[in-house]
Amino acid sequence: MSSLINNAMSGLNAAQAALNTASNNISSYNVAGYTRQTTIMAQANSTLGAGGWVGNGVYVSGVQREYDAFITNQLRAAQTQSSGLTSRYEQMSKIDNMLSGSTTSLATQMQDFFTSLQTLVSNAEDPAARQALIGKSEGLVNQFKTTDQYLRDQDKQVNIAIGASVDQINNFAKQIASLNDQISRLTGVGAGASPNNLLDQRDQLVSELNQIVGVEVSVQDGGTYNITMANGYSLVQGSTARQLAAVPSSADPSRTTVAYVDGTAGNIEIPEKLLNTGSLGGILTFRSQDLDQTRNTLGQLALAFAEAFNTQHNKGFDANGKEGQDFFAIGKPAVLENTKNQGNSAISATVTDGSAVLATDYKISFSNDQWQVTRLASNTTFPVTPDADGKVTFDGLELTFTGTPVANDSFTLKPVSDAIVNMDVLITDEAEIAMASDKTAGESDNRNGQALLDLQSNGKTVGGAKSFNDAYASLVSDIGNKTATLKTSSTTQGNVVTQLSNQQQSISGVNLDEEYGNLQRFQQYYLANAQVLQTANAIFDALINIR
C-alpha cells in the first residue's frame, strides 16, 4: 500500500515540477535571452520484493536549459560580422548621400566656377564678369570647406563612438565577471545544479558584448566563462574583469583609439587592424579605410586644383599689366611626431608638385639605421635616405630631416589633411585677375584665361592621372560603389544571422503552442497520479472497514 501511495506522490511532485517549468517558459516568452527549460525526470531506485525488483516511481533530476553551444557560437560569429558591416555601411552611406547631392555638390560648384571663367574668357575686359568669377571662386572654396568640415565632424563622431563602445565593453565585462562569481557560488550551493536564470543573463550579456567587439568564449570547469577579444586580449577571467580605455592615439592625438589597461605597463594601444569585428571594428575600419581615403582624395583634389590654377595664374598679367599672383591659398602638409618617440629627430614637409601628390597618409619610421616610408592607403613600404642637406623627395613632396632618431621612432605625414581647412581666395580685386599673357596687350587679352580654362580638362592635373572633373567623379563613383557593396554585404550577413537565429530559437526559444500542449499533457499526468492516490485511499478505506 505504501508503494502505491509513494509512487502516486512522486508522480504528483514530478507533474507539479513539469507544470511549473511549462508555466515559467510561457511567462518568460518575451524575456530577451531566455532559454527554454525542460523538466528532466528519472526512475527512482527499485526495491527488491518477493516477486523481483519493484519500481518506486519517479523523481525530478533537474531542470535543463535547451541550449546548443555549437549553434550559439555560430550565431555569435555571424552577429559580430553583421554588426561590423552594418556599422560601417551606416557611416559610409552618410558620405555617399553628402557627395551625391545634385544641387549643392562640389561638382556643381566647380562647374559653375569654370562656366564663369568661360564667360570671362569671352569678355575679358568686362568688370562684371571678373567680379562674378571671384564670387564663384568663393562659392567653390566654401563648398570645399563645407564638404571637408562634414568629414571632419564625422571623424569627431567616430571618436565619440569609440569612447561609448569602450564604456559599454567595460560595463559588460564587469557584469559577466560578477555573474561568473554568482553562478560558481550558487552551483556549489545547489550541489552542481546551475541557476538557469543567471546563465541566461550571462549569455545575453555575451551576445550584446559580441555585437560591439568580437569575442571568443571558453568554458572552465564549473561553467565559468573566460572571454577574450578576437585578437587574444582577455576581457573576463573568472570573476575578474579586464578593462579597456579610450585614449588619444600616439600617432595622431586628435584621434581616439582603444587601449588595453595593464596593471603594470599602463595603457597599451591595441593595433586597430586587430579590432575588425563588431560595431567597434566597423567604425574603426570605416575611419581607416573609408573616411581617411575620402578626406585625402578630396584634399588631393583641392591641392591639385589650387596649385595648378596658381601656377598658370602666375604666368599671366592682370588688368594693370602686373604679373599674376596666387589666386588661392592652400594648406600645407602636416607631420605628426609619435608621442612615444625617444629621439630628438624632426621632419618637415613641403609640396613640390601638387599634381603628383597622392591621396594617402604616410608612416615614416626609423629602424635598423634606416628610414622607411609606408603609404598607408596601399600599405607599400620603401626606404629613403636623406641627402647631405637632410632632404628626401617622393610623390610630389620634399621632406627635411633634422636631429637624431632612435630605433622605432615614427612620424605620420598627412600631405593634404589641412589643405582645405586653410584654403581661401586671395584675389579680391577683379583687376588682379591675370587673364592676359602679355602685360602690354591690354584687358581684352584672354590667352592666359584660356590656359586657365584648359585646366578643367587637363587629364594629368590630379595625381598625374586625372582631370579635376574626372577626379571628383571618380571619388563619387568609388564611394557609391563601396556603399552599395557594403549594403549588399550587410544585407547578406543579416540574412545569415536570421537563419542561424531561427535555428537557435527552434532549440532554445519558447513555442507557445508547444508549451500549451505541455500544460495539457502534464495536467493529464497530474490527474492520473491523483487518481492513483485516490485509488490507494479507497483501498485503504476498504481495509479499515473490514474490521
XYZ file of C-alpha atoms in Angstrom:
547
model
C 0.000 0.000 0.000
C 2.788 2.415 0.874
C 4.437 1.789 -2.504
C 1.222 2.701 -4.281
C 0.952 5.951 -2.353
C 4.655 6.776 -2.749
C 4.523 6.173 -6.496
C 1.479 8.401 -6.821
C 3.072 11.142 -4.729
C 6.284 11.017 -6.774
C 4.225 11.352 -9.932
C 2.297 14.288 -8.469
C 5.538 16.017 -7.495
C 7.043 15.403 -10.933
C 3.894 16.645 -12.655
C 3.893 19.756 -10.471
C 7.533 20.452 -11.353
C 6.818 19.968 -15.066
C 3.792 22.280 -14.878
C 5.903 24.892 -13.096
C 8.561 24.669 -15.823
C 5.978 24.987 -18.604
C 4.357 27.975 -16.919
C 7.787 29.576 -16.436
C 8.528 29.104 -20.147
C 5.240 30.774 -21.062
C 5.676 33.698 -18.670
C 9.256 34.269 -19.910
C 8.281 34.213 -23.592
C 9.131 37.909 -24.117
C 12.280 37.983 -21.972
C 15.369 38.712 -24.103
C 17.877 35.883 -23.943
C 15.596 33.441 -22.148
C 16.358 29.795 -22.897
C 13.541 27.273 -22.840
C 13.701 24.867 -19.925
C 12.675 21.234 -19.649
C 11.990 19.217 -16.514
C 14.098 16.064 -16.532
C 12.520 13.047 -14.837
C 14.188 9.762 -13.944
C 13.168 6.477 -12.396
C 13.619 6.158 -8.673
C 15.676 3.236 -7.446
C 13.779 -0.057 -7.452
C 13.151 -2.184 -4.372
C 13.722 -5.934 -4.288
C 10.498 -7.626 -3.349
C 9.202 -11.173 -3.183
C 8.467 -11.170 -6.890
C 11.551 -9.280 -8.024
C 12.547 -5.654 -8.360
C 9.646 -3.277 -7.885
C 9.600 0.293 -9.160
C 9.374 3.223 -6.736
C 8.056 5.906 -9.031
C 9.869 8.901 -10.440
C 11.959 11.818 -9.304
C 12.989 15.153 -10.841
C 16.703 15.026 -11.612
C 16.900 18.634 -12.757
C 15.637 21.448 -14.942
C 17.587 21.545 -18.195
C 18.228 24.534 -20.464
C 17.649 23.658 -24.114
C 20.984 25.060 -25.232
C 23.188 24.182 -28.210
C 26.700 25.582 -27.773
C 27.692 24.881 -31.395
C 24.770 26.818 -32.897
C 25.231 29.606 -30.343
C 28.894 30.027 -31.298
C 27.965 30.090 -34.985
C 25.336 32.730 -34.276
C 27.786 34.858 -32.303
C 30.329 34.733 -35.134
C 27.677 35.778 -37.649
C 26.318 38.529 -35.395
C 29.677 40.195 -34.822
C 30.373 40.196 -38.584
C 26.908 41.576 -39.294
C 27.250 44.271 -36.648
C 30.578 45.403 -38.105
C 29.262 45.556 -41.669
C 26.101 47.384 -40.618
C 28.054 49.930 -38.583
C 30.438 50.593 -41.466
C 27.614 50.805 -44.012
C 25.638 53.291 -41.910
C 28.637 55.628 -41.726
C 29.538 55.161 -45.381
C 26.017 55.937 -46.563
C 26.251 59.357 -44.905
C 29.254 60.253 -47.055
C 27.549 58.845 -50.134
C 24.431 60.942 -49.537
C 26.502 64.070 -48.956
C 28.715 63.708 -52.032
C 25.951 62.690 -54.420
C 23.732 65.720 -53.730
C 22.910 67.307 -57.085
C 22.331 70.958 -56.175
C 24.986 71.649 -53.555
C 27.690 69.195 -54.584
C 31.284 70.119 -55.206
C 30.877 69.057 -58.833
C 28.136 71.660 -59.294
C 30.223 74.414 -57.710
C 33.279 73.509 -59.781
C 31.222 73.525 -62.971
C 29.806 76.933 -62.030
C 33.352 78.197 -61.454
C 34.603 77.103 -64.867
C 31.411 78.327 -66.558
C 32.062 81.743 -65.020
C 35.665 81.552 -66.208
C 34.421 80.695 -69.714
C 32.225 83.785 -69.625
C 35.199 85.888 -68.591
C 37.368 84.406 -71.346
C 34.711 85.542 -73.821
C 34.568 89.010 -72.200
C 37.999 89.509 -70.682
C 37.569 93.260 -70.278
C 34.149 93.020 -68.558
C 34.463 94.063 -64.857
C 31.160 92.331 -64.018
C 32.410 89.037 -65.457
C 35.630 89.428 -63.491
C 33.727 90.091 -60.266
C 31.439 87.131 -60.973
C 34.480 84.859 -61.203
C 35.640 85.993 -57.773
C 32.172 85.236 -56.414
C 32.168 81.752 -57.958
C 35.687 81.195 -56.611
C 34.476 81.963 -53.101
C 31.493 79.665 -53.625
C 33.791 76.850 -54.735
C 36.110 77.318 -51.758
C 33.135 77.407 -49.383
C 31.842 74.147 -50.855
C 35.269 72.553 -50.427
C 35.245 73.731 -46.805
C 31.670 72.578 -46.182
C 32.425 69.117 -47.532
C 35.692 68.906 -45.621
C 34.037 70.058 -42.393
C 31.361 67.388 -42.769
C 34.073 64.747 -42.977
C 35.937 66.288 -40.029
C 32.724 66.170 -38.000
C 32.370 62.505 -38.886
C 35.902 61.968 -37.608
C 34.873 63.554 -34.303
C 31.757 61.381 -34.159
C 33.947 58.313 -34.623
C 35.984 59.411 -31.597
C 32.790 59.728 -29.558
C 31.523 56.345 -30.760
C 34.810 54.671 -29.802
C 34.606 56.114 -26.299
C 30.990 54.974 -25.920
C 31.855 51.492 -27.201
C 34.721 51.140 -24.737
C 32.427 52.154 -21.858
C 29.897 49.523 -22.941
C 32.567 46.839 -23.265
C 33.872 47.567 -19.768
C 30.353 47.534 -18.340
C 29.506 44.198 -19.958
C 32.815 42.687 -18.826
C 32.130 43.681 -15.215
C 28.615 42.243 -15.305
C 29.779 38.968 -16.847
C 32.566 38.615 -14.263
C 30.043 39.249 -11.482
C 27.684 36.626 -12.920
C 30.578 34.171 -13.167
C 31.115 34.588 -9.445
C 27.414 34.235 -8.596
C 26.955 31.196 -10.835
C 30.004 29.499 -9.347
C 28.803 30.056 -5.774
C 25.177 29.090 -6.417
C 26.186 25.998 -8.370
C 28.155 24.882 -5.328
C 25.194 25.515 -3.040
C 22.890 23.668 -5.447
C 25.005 20.513 -5.434
C 26.014 21.008 -9.049
C 22.710 22.394 -10.324
C 23.274 25.721 -12.095
C 20.988 28.754 -11.717
C 19.430 28.807 -15.187
C 18.245 32.409 -14.956
C 21.799 33.636 -14.333
C 23.126 31.501 -17.179
C 20.595 33.169 -19.485
C 21.575 36.630 -18.259
C 25.241 35.881 -18.834
C 24.674 34.553 -22.356
C 22.595 37.620 -23.202
C 25.382 39.914 -21.985
C 27.939 37.956 -24.026
C 25.715 38.329 -27.093
C 25.460 42.096 -26.616
C 29.195 42.401 -25.937
C 29.954 40.315 -29.019
C 27.994 42.708 -31.215
C 30.261 45.565 -30.084
C 33.562 43.722 -30.321
C 34.002 40.147 -31.471
C 34.705 37.828 -28.538
C 35.534 34.186 -28.003
C 34.178 32.227 -25.040
C 35.921 29.331 -23.342
C 34.178 27.440 -20.554
C 36.084 26.400 -17.456
C 35.138 23.558 -15.156
C 32.083 24.614 -13.227
C 30.688 26.613 -16.125
C 32.744 29.792 -15.656
C 33.170 31.866 -18.827
C 36.580 33.173 -19.837
C 36.190 35.795 -22.548
C 38.803 37.117 -24.918
C 38.507 39.537 -27.777
C 39.092 38.013 -31.191
C 42.625 39.452 -31.132
C 43.514 37.475 -27.992
C 43.230 40.190 -25.350
C 41.470 38.850 -22.240
C 38.338 40.668 -21.090
C 36.993 38.310 -18.428
C 38.968 35.746 -16.460
C 36.694 34.033 -13.971
C 35.381 36.691 -11.607
C 37.929 39.270 -12.788
C 37.086 41.807 -15.489
C 39.837 43.453 -17.513
C 39.345 47.000 -18.688
C 39.831 48.896 -21.932
C 40.392 52.628 -22.274
C 39.642 55.157 -24.998
C 42.862 57.160 -25.347
C 44.403 59.650 -27.786
C 46.406 57.812 -30.425
C 50.161 58.156 -30.001
C 50.444 58.501 -33.794
C 47.732 61.178 -34.048
C 46.498 62.644 -30.732
C 43.438 64.151 -32.443
C 42.102 60.644 -32.841
C 40.760 58.303 -30.184
C 41.933 54.720 -30.182
C 41.463 51.691 -27.931
C 43.985 50.668 -25.287
C 44.233 47.626 -23.041
C 44.641 48.606 -19.399
C 47.559 46.686 -17.911
C 48.218 46.975 -14.193
C 51.960 47.109 -14.753
C 52.528 48.591 -18.208
C 49.601 51.020 -18.136
C 47.565 51.683 -21.266
C 48.736 49.535 -24.182
C 47.341 50.686 -27.519
C 45.709 47.853 -29.456
C 46.584 47.931 -33.181
C 43.357 48.912 -34.900
C 43.776 46.235 -37.559
C 43.211 43.667 -34.790
C 39.846 45.208 -33.905
C 37.969 44.342 -37.063
C 34.679 42.817 -35.903
C 31.608 44.074 -34.114
C 30.293 47.620 -34.328
C 33.579 48.941 -32.893
C 35.536 47.145 -35.603
C 33.156 48.513 -38.225
C 33.706 52.074 -37.017
C 37.485 51.696 -36.914
C 37.548 50.112 -40.378
C 35.342 52.891 -41.705
C 37.733 55.506 -40.350
C 40.941 53.919 -41.605
C 39.737 52.643 -44.981
C 36.822 54.862 -45.964
C 36.833 58.190 -44.158
C 40.582 58.751 -44.452
C 40.550 57.846 -48.133
C 37.655 60.210 -48.811
C 39.269 63.083 -46.927
C 42.607 62.538 -48.619
C 41.070 62.291 -52.089
C 39.148 65.500 -51.501
C 42.260 67.209 -50.135
C 44.303 65.934 -53.080
C 41.754 67.420 -55.474
C 41.775 70.783 -53.681
C 45.579 70.900 -53.593
C 45.994 69.922 -57.244
C 43.334 72.422 -58.304
C 44.786 75.321 -56.302
C 48.409 74.563 -57.234
C 47.648 74.200 -60.956
C 45.471 77.311 -61.044
C 48.039 79.356 -59.108
C 50.905 78.188 -61.337
C 49.075 79.184 -64.509
C 47.710 82.394 -62.992
C 51.241 83.445 -62.050
C 52.220 83.175 -65.732
C 49.712 85.829 -66.774
C 49.221 89.550 -66.287
C 46.332 91.384 -64.668
C 44.343 94.352 -65.975
C 47.042 96.717 -64.714
C 49.851 94.899 -66.535
C 51.213 93.365 -63.321
C 52.310 89.766 -63.017
C 49.657 87.412 -61.737
C 49.740 86.370 -58.087
C 48.477 83.238 -56.333
C 44.712 83.058 -56.815
C 44.090 80.567 -53.982
C 45.668 79.892 -50.612
C 46.016 76.216 -49.730
C 47.021 74.372 -46.555
C 50.477 72.877 -46.054
C 51.386 69.247 -45.270
C 51.265 68.205 -41.619
C 53.838 65.991 -39.908
C 52.869 64.468 -36.551
C 55.528 63.152 -34.199
C 54.602 59.973 -32.344
C 54.255 60.800 -28.660
C 56.313 57.709 -27.771
C 59.397 58.783 -29.741
C 62.640 58.670 -27.761
C 64.931 60.534 -30.144
C 65.157 64.254 -30.951
C 64.575 63.974 -34.693
C 62.070 66.170 -36.512
C 60.589 66.159 -40.001
C 59.076 68.981 -42.042
C 57.360 68.661 -45.424
C 56.528 70.867 -48.392
C 54.758 70.278 -51.698
C 56.990 70.419 -54.767
C 54.479 69.183 -57.355
C 50.791 69.348 -56.478
C 49.827 67.192 -59.444
C 51.992 64.312 -58.171
C 50.741 64.295 -54.575
C 48.831 61.101 -53.761
C 45.651 60.674 -51.732
C 47.308 58.918 -48.823
C 48.867 59.452 -45.421
C 52.319 58.083 -44.701
C 54.018 56.429 -41.772
C 57.699 57.338 -41.563
C 59.611 55.076 -39.188
C 63.231 54.516 -38.230
C 64.592 51.008 -37.740
C 67.875 49.218 -38.432
C 69.524 52.606 -39.022
C 67.219 53.244 -41.975
C 64.201 55.475 -42.548
C 61.214 53.633 -44.003
C 58.177 55.253 -45.623
C 54.842 53.433 -45.805
C 51.948 54.631 -47.942
C 49.060 53.795 -45.632
C 46.437 53.685 -48.395
C 48.240 50.897 -50.260
C 50.416 49.569 -47.409
C 53.520 49.783 -49.586
C 56.857 50.469 -47.904
C 60.101 51.789 -49.348
C 63.383 53.005 -47.802
C 64.564 56.605 -48.056
C 67.954 58.136 -47.337
C 68.208 61.882 -46.694
C 70.850 63.699 -48.730
C 73.583 65.888 -47.252
C 71.014 68.588 -46.537
C 68.678 66.109 -44.861
C 66.210 66.193 -47.739
C 64.175 63.451 -49.415
C 61.705 63.785 -52.290
C 58.909 61.435 -53.351
C 55.293 61.646 -54.523
C 55.447 65.400 -55.162
C 56.736 66.080 -51.636
C 60.026 67.209 -50.144
C 60.867 66.142 -46.596
C 63.587 67.650 -44.439
C 65.031 65.504 -41.624
C 66.823 67.023 -38.641
C 68.054 65.690 -35.316
C 68.949 62.162 -34.303
C 66.346 59.390 -34.348
C 66.157 56.342 -32.104
C 65.055 52.892 -33.238
C 61.263 52.629 -33.579
C 60.728 56.392 -33.682
C 57.945 57.229 -36.115
C 56.051 60.112 -37.672
C 52.762 60.426 -39.523
C 52.823 62.539 -42.676
C 49.497 63.979 -43.817
C 50.144 65.821 -47.103
C 46.590 67.040 -47.709
C 44.743 66.755 -44.378
C 44.850 70.532 -43.835
C 44.749 71.562 -47.488
C 41.091 72.605 -47.430
C 40.805 73.963 -43.902
C 43.344 76.656 -44.852
C 42.035 77.173 -48.398
C 40.969 80.694 -49.343
C 40.541 83.101 -52.273
C 43.447 85.565 -52.338
C 42.243 87.714 -55.250
C 39.695 90.236 -54.010
C 40.118 92.944 -56.667
C 38.717 91.996 -60.081
C 41.542 93.935 -61.773
C 44.069 91.478 -60.279
C 42.741 88.534 -62.291
C 45.563 87.668 -64.705
C 43.730 86.974 -67.961
C 46.442 88.295 -70.304
C 49.586 86.529 -71.440
C 51.315 89.826 -72.348
C 51.472 92.753 -69.957
C 51.141 95.216 -72.840
C 48.214 93.516 -74.587
C 45.507 95.215 -72.558
C 42.334 93.955 -70.853
C 40.998 92.245 -73.985
C 43.860 89.716 -73.958
C 42.306 86.439 -72.780
C 45.060 83.981 -73.692
C 46.111 83.203 -70.112
C 42.432 82.970 -69.208
C 42.030 80.326 -71.894
C 45.014 78.457 -70.460
C 43.319 78.577 -67.047
C 40.116 77.251 -68.594
C 42.005 74.404 -70.263
C 42.989 73.122 -66.806
C 39.441 71.807 -66.414
C 40.034 69.054 -68.944
C 43.756 68.503 -68.374
C 43.973 64.750 -67.804
C 47.104 64.817 -65.637
C 46.336 67.514 -63.104
C 45.280 65.315 -60.165
C 47.698 62.591 -59.092
C 49.318 62.826 -62.509
C 46.442 60.834 -63.980
C 43.086 62.647 -63.837
C 41.425 65.958 -64.578
C 39.520 67.861 -61.864
C 36.162 66.660 -63.140
C 37.320 63.075 -63.572
C 38.920 63.003 -60.119
C 35.752 64.161 -58.378
C 33.532 61.916 -60.491
C 35.803 59.002 -59.642
C 35.563 59.832 -55.932
C 31.765 59.951 -56.019
C 31.639 56.746 -58.053
C 34.031 54.908 -55.735
C 32.057 55.984 -52.672
C 28.787 54.957 -54.315
C 30.129 51.566 -55.362
C 31.641 50.888 -51.964
C 28.415 51.915 -50.225
C 26.377 49.631 -52.479
C 28.777 46.753 -51.838
C 28.599 47.303 -48.087
C 24.808 47.421 -48.238
C 24.711 44.113 -50.085
C 27.220 42.518 -47.713
C 25.339 43.841 -44.690
C 22.027 42.502 -46.001
C 23.541 39.121 -46.853
C 25.180 38.779 -43.456
C 21.942 39.891 -41.819
C 20.169 37.037 -43.586
C 22.772 34.612 -42.243
C 22.113 35.921 -38.732
C 18.370 35.495 -39.236
C 18.790 31.897 -40.403
C 21.064 30.983 -37.503
C 18.832 32.829 -35.047
C 15.818 30.872 -36.276
C 17.801 27.662 -35.938
C 18.878 28.604 -32.436
C 15.349 29.598 -31.445
C 13.999 26.292 -32.717
C 16.101 24.713 -29.980
C 16.195 27.344 -27.245
C 13.191 29.533 -27.948
C 9.756 29.205 -26.373
C 6.968 27.954 -28.654
C 3.668 28.921 -27.055
C 1.725 26.225 -28.906
C 4.162 23.595 -27.708
C 4.034 24.856 -24.132
C 0.242 24.899 -24.194
C 0.360 21.267 -25.301
C 2.781 20.521 -22.462
C 0.391 22.108 -19.979
C -2.400 19.825 -21.122
C -0.112 16.783 -21.139
C 1.252 17.391 -17.659
C -2.211 18.251 -16.388
C -3.374 14.825 -17.551
C -0.275 13.331 -15.952
C -1.075 15.095 -12.675
C -4.711 13.972 -12.735
C -3.707 10.386 -13.486
C -1.392 10.307 -10.483
C -4.095 11.898 -8.368
C -6.394 9.092 -9.481
C -3.795 6.550 -8.344
C -3.657 8.261 -4.978
C -7.444 8.248 -4.804
C -7.432 4.533 -5.601
C -4.918 3.907 -2.824
C -7.126 5.825 -0.411
C -10.153 3.786 -1.484
C -8.266 0.532 -0.920
C -7.052 1.756 2.443
C -10.614 2.705 3.464
C -11.842 -0.711 2.363
C -9.229 -2.413 4.510
C -10.191 -0.299 7.510
C -13.866 -1.125 7.063
C -13.157 -4.896 7.074
C -12.719 -4.725 10.821
